[in-house]
Coordinates of C-alpha atoms in Angstrom, one line a residue:
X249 CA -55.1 -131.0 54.0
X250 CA -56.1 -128.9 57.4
X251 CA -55.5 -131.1 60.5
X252 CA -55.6 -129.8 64.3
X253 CA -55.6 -131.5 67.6
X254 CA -57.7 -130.3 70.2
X255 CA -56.7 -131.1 73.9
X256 CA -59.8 -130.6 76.4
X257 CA -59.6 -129.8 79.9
X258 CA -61.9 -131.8 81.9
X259 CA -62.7 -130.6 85.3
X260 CA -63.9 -133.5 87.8
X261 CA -65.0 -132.6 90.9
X262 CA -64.9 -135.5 93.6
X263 CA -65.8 -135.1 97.4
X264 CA -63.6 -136.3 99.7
X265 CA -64.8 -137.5 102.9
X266 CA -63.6 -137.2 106.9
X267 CA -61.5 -139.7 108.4
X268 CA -63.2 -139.3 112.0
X269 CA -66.8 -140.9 111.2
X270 CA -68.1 -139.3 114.4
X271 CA -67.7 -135.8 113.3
X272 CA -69.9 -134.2 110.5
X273 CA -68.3 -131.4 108.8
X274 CA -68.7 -130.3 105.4
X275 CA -67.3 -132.4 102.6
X276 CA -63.9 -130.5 101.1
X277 CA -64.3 -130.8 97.6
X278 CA -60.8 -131.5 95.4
X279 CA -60.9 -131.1 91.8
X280 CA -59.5 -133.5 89.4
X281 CA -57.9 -132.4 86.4
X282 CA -58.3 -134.8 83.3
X283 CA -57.0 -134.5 80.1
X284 CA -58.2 -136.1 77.1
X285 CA -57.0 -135.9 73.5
X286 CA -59.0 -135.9 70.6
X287 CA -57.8 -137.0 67.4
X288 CA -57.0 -134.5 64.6
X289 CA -60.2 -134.2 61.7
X290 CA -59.3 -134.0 58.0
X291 CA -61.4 -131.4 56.3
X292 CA -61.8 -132.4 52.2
X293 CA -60.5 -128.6 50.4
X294 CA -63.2 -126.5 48.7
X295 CA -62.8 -125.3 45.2
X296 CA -64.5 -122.1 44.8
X297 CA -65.3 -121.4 40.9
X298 CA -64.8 -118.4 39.3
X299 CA -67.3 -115.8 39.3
X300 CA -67.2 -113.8 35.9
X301 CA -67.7 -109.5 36.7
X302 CA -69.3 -108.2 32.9
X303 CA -67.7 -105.0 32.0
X304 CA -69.8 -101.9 32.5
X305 CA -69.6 -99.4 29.7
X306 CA -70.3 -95.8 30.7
X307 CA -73.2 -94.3 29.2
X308 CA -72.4 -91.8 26.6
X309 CA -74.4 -88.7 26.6
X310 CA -72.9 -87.4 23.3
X311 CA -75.6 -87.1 20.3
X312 CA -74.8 -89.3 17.3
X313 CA -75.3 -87.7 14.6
X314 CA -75.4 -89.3 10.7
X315 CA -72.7 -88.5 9.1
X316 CA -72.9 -85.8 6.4
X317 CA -73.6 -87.2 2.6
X318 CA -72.3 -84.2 0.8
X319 CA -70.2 -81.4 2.0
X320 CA -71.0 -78.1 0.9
X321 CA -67.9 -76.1 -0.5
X322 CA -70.0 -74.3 -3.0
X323 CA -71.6 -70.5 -1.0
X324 CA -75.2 -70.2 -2.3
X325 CA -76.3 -67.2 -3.6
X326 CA -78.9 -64.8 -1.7
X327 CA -82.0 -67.2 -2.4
X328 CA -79.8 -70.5 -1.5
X329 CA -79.2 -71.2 -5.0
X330 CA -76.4 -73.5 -5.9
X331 CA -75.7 -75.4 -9.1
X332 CA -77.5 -78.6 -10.0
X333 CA -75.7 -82.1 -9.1
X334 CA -73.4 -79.9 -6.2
X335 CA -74.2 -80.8 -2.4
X336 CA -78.0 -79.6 -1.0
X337 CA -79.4 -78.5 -4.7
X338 CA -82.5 -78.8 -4.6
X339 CA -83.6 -77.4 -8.0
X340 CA -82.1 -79.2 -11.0
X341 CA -82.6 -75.6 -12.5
X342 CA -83.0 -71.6 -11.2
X343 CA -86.6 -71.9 -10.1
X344 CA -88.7 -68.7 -11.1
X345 CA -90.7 -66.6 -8.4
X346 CA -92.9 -64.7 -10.6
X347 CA -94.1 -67.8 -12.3
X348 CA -94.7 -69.6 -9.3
X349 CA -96.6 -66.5 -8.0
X350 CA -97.9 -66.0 -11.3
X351 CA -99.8 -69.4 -10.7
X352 CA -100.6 -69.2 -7.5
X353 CA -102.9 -66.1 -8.2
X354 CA -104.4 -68.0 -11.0
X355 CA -105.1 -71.6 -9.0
X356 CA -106.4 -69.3 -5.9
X357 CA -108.5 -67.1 -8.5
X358 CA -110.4 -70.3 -9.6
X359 CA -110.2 -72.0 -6.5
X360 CA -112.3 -68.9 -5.2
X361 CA -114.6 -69.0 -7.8
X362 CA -115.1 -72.8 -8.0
X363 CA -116.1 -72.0 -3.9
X364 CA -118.8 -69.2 -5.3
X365 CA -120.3 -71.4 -7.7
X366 CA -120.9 -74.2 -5.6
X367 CA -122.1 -72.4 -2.8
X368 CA -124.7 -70.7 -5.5
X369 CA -125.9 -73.7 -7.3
X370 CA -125.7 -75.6 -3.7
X371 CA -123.4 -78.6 -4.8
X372 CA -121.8 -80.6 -1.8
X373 CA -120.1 -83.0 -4.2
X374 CA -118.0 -80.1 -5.7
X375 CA -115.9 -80.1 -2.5
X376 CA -113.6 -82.3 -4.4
X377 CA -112.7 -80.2 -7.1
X378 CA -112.5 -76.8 -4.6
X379 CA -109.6 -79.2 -2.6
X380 CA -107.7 -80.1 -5.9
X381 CA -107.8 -75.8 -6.3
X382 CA -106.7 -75.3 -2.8
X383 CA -103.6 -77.7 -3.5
X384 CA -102.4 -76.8 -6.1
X385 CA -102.8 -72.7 -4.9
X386 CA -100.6 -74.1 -1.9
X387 CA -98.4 -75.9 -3.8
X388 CA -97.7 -73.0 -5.8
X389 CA -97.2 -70.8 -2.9
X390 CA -94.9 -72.6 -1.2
X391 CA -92.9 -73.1 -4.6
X392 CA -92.6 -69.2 -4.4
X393 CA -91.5 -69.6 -0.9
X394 CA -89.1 -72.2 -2.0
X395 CA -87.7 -69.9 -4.5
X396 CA -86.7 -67.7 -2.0
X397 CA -85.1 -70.1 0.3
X398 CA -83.6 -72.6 -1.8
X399 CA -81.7 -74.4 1.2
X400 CA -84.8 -75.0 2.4
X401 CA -85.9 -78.7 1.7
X402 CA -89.3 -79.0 3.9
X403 CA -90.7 -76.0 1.5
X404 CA -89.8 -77.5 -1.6
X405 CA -91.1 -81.2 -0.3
X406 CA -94.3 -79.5 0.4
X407 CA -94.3 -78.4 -3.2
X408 CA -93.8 -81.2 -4.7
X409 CA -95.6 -83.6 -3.0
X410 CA -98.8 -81.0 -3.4
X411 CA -98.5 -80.8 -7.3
X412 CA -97.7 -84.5 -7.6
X413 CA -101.3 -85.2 -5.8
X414 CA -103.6 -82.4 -6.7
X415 CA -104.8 -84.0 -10.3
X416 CA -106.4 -86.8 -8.0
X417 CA -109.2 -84.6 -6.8
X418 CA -110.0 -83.5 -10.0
X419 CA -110.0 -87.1 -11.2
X420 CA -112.3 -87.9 -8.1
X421 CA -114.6 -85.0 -9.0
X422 CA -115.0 -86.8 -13.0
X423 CA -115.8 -90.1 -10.9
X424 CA -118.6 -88.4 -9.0
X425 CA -119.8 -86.0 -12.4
X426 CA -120.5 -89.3 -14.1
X427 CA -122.0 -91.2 -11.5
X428 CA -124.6 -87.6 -11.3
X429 CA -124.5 -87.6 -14.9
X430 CA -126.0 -91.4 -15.4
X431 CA -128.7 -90.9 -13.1
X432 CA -129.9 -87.5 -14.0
X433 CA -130.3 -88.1 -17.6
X434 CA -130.4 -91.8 -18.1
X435 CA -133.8 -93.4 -17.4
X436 CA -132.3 -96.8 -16.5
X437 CA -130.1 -94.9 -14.3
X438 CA -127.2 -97.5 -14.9
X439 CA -124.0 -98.7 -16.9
X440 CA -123.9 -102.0 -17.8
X441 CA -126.4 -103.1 -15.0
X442 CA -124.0 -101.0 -12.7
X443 CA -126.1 -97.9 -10.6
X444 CA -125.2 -94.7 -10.2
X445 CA -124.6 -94.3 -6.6
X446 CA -121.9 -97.5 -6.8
X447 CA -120.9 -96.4 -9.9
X448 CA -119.4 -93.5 -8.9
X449 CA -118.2 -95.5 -5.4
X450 CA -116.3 -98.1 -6.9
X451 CA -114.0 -95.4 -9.0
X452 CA -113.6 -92.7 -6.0
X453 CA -112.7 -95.8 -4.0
X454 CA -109.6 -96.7 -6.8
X455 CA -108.8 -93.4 -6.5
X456 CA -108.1 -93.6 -3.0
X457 CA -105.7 -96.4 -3.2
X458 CA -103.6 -94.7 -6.5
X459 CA -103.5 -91.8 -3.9
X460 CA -102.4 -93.5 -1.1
X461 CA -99.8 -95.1 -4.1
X462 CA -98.6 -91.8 -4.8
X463 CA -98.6 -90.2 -1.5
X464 CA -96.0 -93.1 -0.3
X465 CA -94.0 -92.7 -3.7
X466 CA -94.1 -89.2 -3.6
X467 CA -92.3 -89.1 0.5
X468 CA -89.8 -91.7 -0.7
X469 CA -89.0 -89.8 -3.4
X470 CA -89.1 -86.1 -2.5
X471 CA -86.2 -83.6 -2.4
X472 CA -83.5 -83.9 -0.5
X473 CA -83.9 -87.4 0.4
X474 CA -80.8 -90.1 -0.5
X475 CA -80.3 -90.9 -4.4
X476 CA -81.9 -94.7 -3.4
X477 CA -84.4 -93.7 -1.6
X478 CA -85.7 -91.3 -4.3
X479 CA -85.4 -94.4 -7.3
X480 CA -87.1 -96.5 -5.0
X481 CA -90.4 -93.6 -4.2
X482 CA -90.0 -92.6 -8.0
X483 CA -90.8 -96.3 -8.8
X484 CA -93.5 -96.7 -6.6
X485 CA -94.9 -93.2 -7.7
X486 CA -94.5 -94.8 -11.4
X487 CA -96.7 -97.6 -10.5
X488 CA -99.5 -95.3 -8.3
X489 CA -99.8 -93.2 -11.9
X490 CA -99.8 -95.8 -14.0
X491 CA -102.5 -97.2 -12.4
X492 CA -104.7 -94.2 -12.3
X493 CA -104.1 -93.9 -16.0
X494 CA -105.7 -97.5 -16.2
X495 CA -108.4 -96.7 -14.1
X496 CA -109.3 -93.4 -16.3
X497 CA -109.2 -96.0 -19.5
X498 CA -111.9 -98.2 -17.7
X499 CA -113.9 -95.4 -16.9
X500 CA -113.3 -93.8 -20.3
X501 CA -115.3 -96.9 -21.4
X502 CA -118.0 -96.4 -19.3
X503 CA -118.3 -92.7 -20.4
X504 CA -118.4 -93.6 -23.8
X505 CA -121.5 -96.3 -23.3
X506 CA -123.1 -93.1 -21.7
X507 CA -122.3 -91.5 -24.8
X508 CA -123.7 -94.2 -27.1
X509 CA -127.1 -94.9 -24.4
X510 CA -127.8 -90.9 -24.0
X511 CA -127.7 -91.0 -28.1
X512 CA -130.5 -93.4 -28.5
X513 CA -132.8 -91.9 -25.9
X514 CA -132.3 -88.4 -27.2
X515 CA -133.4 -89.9 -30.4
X516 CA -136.2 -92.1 -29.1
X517 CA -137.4 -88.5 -27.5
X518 CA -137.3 -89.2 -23.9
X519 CA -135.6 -86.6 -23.4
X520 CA -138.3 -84.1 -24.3
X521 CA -140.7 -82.3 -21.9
X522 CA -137.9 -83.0 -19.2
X523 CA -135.4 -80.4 -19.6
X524 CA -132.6 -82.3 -19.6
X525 CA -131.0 -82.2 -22.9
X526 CA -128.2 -80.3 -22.2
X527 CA -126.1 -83.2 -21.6
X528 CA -122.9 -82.9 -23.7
X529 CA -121.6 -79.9 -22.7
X530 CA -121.3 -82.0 -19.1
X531 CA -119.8 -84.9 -21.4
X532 CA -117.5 -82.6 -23.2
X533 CA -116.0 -81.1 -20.4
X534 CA -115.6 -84.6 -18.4
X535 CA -113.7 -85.8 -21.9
X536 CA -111.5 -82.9 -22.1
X537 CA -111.0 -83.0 -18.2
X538 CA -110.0 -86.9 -18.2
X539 CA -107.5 -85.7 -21.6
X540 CA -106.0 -83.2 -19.6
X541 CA -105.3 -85.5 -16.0
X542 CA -103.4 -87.6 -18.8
X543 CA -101.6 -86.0 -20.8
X544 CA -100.3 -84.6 -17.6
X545 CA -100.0 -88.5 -16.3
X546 CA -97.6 -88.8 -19.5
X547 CA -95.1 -86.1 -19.5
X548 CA -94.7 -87.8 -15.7
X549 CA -93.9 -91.2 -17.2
X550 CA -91.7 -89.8 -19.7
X551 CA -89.9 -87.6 -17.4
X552 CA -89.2 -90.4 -14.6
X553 CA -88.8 -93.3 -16.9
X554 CA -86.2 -91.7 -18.7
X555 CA -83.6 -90.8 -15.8
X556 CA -82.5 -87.8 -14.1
X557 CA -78.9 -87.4 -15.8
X558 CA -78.4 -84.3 -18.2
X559 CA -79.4 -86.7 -21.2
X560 CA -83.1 -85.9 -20.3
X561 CA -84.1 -82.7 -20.6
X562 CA -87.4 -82.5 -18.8
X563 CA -86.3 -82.2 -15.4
X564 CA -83.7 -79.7 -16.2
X565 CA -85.8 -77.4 -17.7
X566 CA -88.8 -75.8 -16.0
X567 CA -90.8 -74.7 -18.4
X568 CA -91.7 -78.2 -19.1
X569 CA -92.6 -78.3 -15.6
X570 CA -95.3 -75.4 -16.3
X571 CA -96.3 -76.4 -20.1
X572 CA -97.2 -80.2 -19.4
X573 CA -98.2 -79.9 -15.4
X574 CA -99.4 -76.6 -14.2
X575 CA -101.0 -75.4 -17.4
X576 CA -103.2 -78.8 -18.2
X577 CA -104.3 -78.7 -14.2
X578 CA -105.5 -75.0 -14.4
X579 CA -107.3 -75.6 -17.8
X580 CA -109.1 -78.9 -15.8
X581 CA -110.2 -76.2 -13.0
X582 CA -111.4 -74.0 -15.5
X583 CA -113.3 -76.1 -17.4
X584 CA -115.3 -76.9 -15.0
X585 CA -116.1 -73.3 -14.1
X586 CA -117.9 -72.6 -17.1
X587 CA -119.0 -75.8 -17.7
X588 CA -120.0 -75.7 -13.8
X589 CA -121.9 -79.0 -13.2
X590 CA -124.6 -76.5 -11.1
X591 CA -126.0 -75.3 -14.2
X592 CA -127.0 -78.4 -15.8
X593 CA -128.1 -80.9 -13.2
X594 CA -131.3 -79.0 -11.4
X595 CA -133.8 -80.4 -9.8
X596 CA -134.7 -83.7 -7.3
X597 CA -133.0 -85.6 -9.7
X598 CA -129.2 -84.0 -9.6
X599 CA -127.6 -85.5 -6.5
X600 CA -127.3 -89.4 -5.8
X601 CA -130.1 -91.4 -3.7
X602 CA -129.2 -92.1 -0.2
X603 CA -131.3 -94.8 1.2
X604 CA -132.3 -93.6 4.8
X605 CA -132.7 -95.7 7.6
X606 CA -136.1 -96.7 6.9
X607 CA -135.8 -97.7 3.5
X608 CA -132.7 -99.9 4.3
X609 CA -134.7 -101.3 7.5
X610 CA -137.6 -102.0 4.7
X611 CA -135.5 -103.7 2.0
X612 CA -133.8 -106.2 4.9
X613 CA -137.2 -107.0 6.4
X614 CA -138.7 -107.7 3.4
X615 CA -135.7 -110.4 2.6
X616 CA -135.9 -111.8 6.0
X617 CA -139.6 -112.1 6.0
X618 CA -139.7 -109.6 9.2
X619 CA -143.4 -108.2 7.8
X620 CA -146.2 -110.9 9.0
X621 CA -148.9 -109.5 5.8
X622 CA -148.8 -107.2 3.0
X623 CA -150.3 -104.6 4.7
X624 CA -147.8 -104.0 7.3
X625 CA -145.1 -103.7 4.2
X626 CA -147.2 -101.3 2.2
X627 CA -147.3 -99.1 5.4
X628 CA -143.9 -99.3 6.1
X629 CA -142.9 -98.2 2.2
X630 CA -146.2 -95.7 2.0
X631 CA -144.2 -94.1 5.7
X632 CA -140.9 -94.2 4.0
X633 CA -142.4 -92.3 0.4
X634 CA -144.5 -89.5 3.2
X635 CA -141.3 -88.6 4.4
X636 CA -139.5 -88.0 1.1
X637 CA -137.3 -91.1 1.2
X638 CA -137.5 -92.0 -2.4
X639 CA -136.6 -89.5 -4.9
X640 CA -139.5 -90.0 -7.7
X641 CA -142.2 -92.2 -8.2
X642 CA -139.9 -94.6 -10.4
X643 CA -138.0 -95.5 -7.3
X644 CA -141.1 -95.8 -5.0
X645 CA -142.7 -98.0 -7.8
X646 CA -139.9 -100.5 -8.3
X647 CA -139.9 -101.0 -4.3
X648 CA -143.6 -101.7 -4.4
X649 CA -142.7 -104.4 -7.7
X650 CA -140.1 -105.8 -5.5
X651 CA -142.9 -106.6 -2.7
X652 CA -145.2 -108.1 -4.9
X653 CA -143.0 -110.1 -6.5
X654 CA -142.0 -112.0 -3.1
X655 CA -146.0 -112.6 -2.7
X656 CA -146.4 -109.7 -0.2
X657 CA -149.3 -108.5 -2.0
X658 CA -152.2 -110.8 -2.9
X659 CA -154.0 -109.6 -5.8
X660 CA -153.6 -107.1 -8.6
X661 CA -155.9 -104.6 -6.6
X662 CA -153.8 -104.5 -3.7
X663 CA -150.9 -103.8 -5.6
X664 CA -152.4 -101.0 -7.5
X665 CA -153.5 -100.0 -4.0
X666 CA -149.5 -99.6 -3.4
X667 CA -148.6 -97.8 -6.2
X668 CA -150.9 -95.5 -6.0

C-alpha cells in the first residue's frame, strides 16, 4: 500500500489598514501564511501480466540437400558403366552402342522415307505415323548417347520414356487407316451404324487417354527414380498398356466386320467400274500392324509383371529388348511403306468429310426451322454443293432426303428439282 501526506502552503494576503482615519496612504499589505494538511490517499497495487517474447530463430542460408540413397564405392568404367543392382546403375546390363546406332539409322531411314511418300501421294493424316518414326529415331539416338554416358540418367529417361510411347502413333495411324478405309471402299460408309469420320475419332480419342496413361507411368517409373516410385509408375504403365491392348481388341472387331461387309460387296460387284478393289493389301497391312503393336504390348506385360530380380530374365538381357520391342516397331514402320496408304486410296473419296461452315449452319437451321420455305433451304444446300462442300453426289442427295422428309419440299417435282 503507497500512502503520502501532502502539506500545502497557503499564501493569504490581507490589507491592513491606517490607524489615523484622516490620512490616506497606501494600504501595507501582510501576508498570512496558512497551513493545511491533507490526508494521505491509498492507491489499490497494479498487477502487470506477463508478456511472453517468442523466440526468433535465425534464418539459415545453408541448402538442404536430400540425403544420398546409395553411395557409390564402386569407379565406373570410361562409359560410366557399373554393375547391375550397385549404386547409380542405370542398365540392368552393358548396353550396346552399335546396336543402338544400328537402329537409329534404320528408324531415321524409314522415318525419311515415310516423309517422301506422304509428301508425294499428298497424305496429311500420315503425320502420325512420320511422329512414331521420329521417336523412336530419337529414342534410339539418345540410347547411343546413353551408352556413352552411362551416369547419365536424363539421357537414358529420354530413352525410355520415347520407346515406351512411340507404338501409340502407329496405333493412332491404324485408327485413322480404318476410319479412310470404311469410307473409301464401303458404300454405306459405316460400321455398325457408326461413320467414318467418328469412327476413326472415337479410337484416336482412347488413344490419347492410354497415352496420357503411359506417359504418367512411364515418369514415375523411369530410371534412376526411387525403387517405390518406379513399382508404383510400372503399375500404372501396366494398366495404360493393358488398356490399349483392349482397345486394339475392340477395334480388331470392327476391322473384321470390314472384312466380312467388303466381302459381300466385292461379290455383289460394286466394286467394279470403281477402281477400288485393291482393298486387302490395306487390310493386311493394318492386321499385321495391330499383331505387331501387341505382341510388343506382351513381352511388356510379361517383362513387368514378372519382377525385376535376376529370376526374370528379360530385363537382364537386351537382346530381348531388341527382338520383342525395337524389331516389331520397325517392321510396323515398314509395312506401311510399301503398303503406303497413298497408293491405294486416290481420288475425292480418300480423306474424311469435313463439314464446312455452311453445311453445319444448314443442318442446324433445318432442325430449328430457321428456313421460312423450301426454297430458301434448297438454295442454301444448292450454295453449299457449288462450292464443293459435299464430297459426291451421295452425300448432297441424302441432305436433300433429309429436307424433304421434314416437309421442306412440297411435291415430288420440287424434290427432283433438288437433286438434280
Amino acid at each position: 500500500m503507497l500512502s503520502s501526506g501532502i502539506l500545502v502552503f497557503l499564501i493569504t494576503i490581507t490589507p491592513t489598514l491606517a490607524t489615523n482615519p484622516t490620512t490616506t496612504t497606501n494600504p501595507s499589505l501582510q501576508p498570512r501564511i496558512s497551513i493545511i494538511s491533507i490526508p494521505p490517499i491509498s492507491i489499490p497495487p497494479i498487477t502487470l501480466k506477463p508478456i511472453s517474447i517468442p523466440t526468433i530463430t535465425p534464418i539459415s542460408l545453408a541448402l538442404h540437400l536430400p540425403t544420398p540413397t546409395c553411395i557409390q564405392t564402386i569407379t565406373p568404367d570410361a562409359n560410366g558403366y557399373v554393375p547391375p543392382g550397385t549404386c547409380h546403375a542405370l542398365y540392368k546390363y552393358y548396353p550396346s552402342f552399335a546396336a543402338a546406332v544400328v537402329f537409329s539409322i534404320l528408324f531415321g531411314a524409314l522415318t525419311l522415307l515415310h516423309i517422301s511418300q506422304a509428301t508425294i501421294h499428298q497424305k496429311p493424316f500420315c503425320w502420325v505415323i512420320i511422329m512414331a518414326g521420329l521417336w523412336e529415331t530419337g529414342s534410339f539416338i539418345t540410347r547411343a548417347l546413353s551408352t556413352r554416358a552411362q551416369q547419365e540418367s536424363g539421357l537414358a529417361l529420354t530413352s525410355e520414356l520415347l520407346v515406351l510411347l512411340a507404338p501409340l502413333w502407329i496405333n493412332a495411324s491404324d485408327y485413322m487407316l480404318l476410319g479412310r478405309m470404311v469410307h473409301f471402299f464401303l458404300p454405306a460408309r459405316s460400321l455398325f451404324g457408326i461413320r467414318a469420320p467418328v469412327l476413326a475419332l472415337c479410337f484416336v480419342a482412347l488413344d490419347i487417354v492410354s497415352f496420357v496413361i503411359q506417359l504418367v507411368g512411364g515418369a514415375m517409373g523411369g530410371t534412376g527414380a526411387p525403387p517405390e516410385q518406379i513399382r508404383t509408375g510400372v503399375h500404372i504403365y501396366m494398366g495404360g498398356i493393358g488398356l490399349q491392348e483392349f482397345f486394339i481388341v475392340v477395334f480388331l472387331a470392327l476391322a473384321v466386320r470390314f472384312h466380312v461387309q467388303m466381302l459381300g460387296v466385292e461379290k455383289r460387284g460394286e466394286l467394279l467400274g470403281t477402281g477400288k478393289r485393291r482393298w486387302r493389301w490395306l487390310l493386311v497391312a493394318l492386321y499385321a500392324s495391330l499383331a505387331l503393336i501387341s505382341l510388343r504390348i506382351f513381352f511388356r506385360l510379361i517383362e513387368f509383371s514378372a519382377g525385376t530380380d535376376s529370376s526374370n530374365p528379360l530385363p537382364y538381357h537386351e537382346i530381348y529388348f531388341y527382338a520383342f520391342d525395337a524389331v516389331p516397331m520397325l517392321l510396323a514402320l515398314a509395312t506401311m511403306n510399301i503398303v503406303h496408304p497413298g497408293r491405294f486410296l486416290v481420288g475425292p473419296d480418300s480423306e474424311l468429310p469435313k463439314m464446312s461452315w455452311r453445311r453445319k449452319k444448314a443442318v442446324k437451321g433445318r432442325e430449328m426451322e430457321e428456313f421460312d420455305d423450301e426454297k430458301e433451304f434448297r438454295e442454301d444446300v444448292v450454295k453449299g454443293r457449288e462450292k464443293g462442300e459435299y464430297d459426291d453426289e451421295k452425300e448432297f442427295r441424302e441432305d436433300v432426303v433429309k429436307g424433304r422428309r421434314v416437309g421442306e419440299f412440297d411435291d415430288e417435282k420440287e424434290f427432283l428439282g433438288g437433286v438434280v
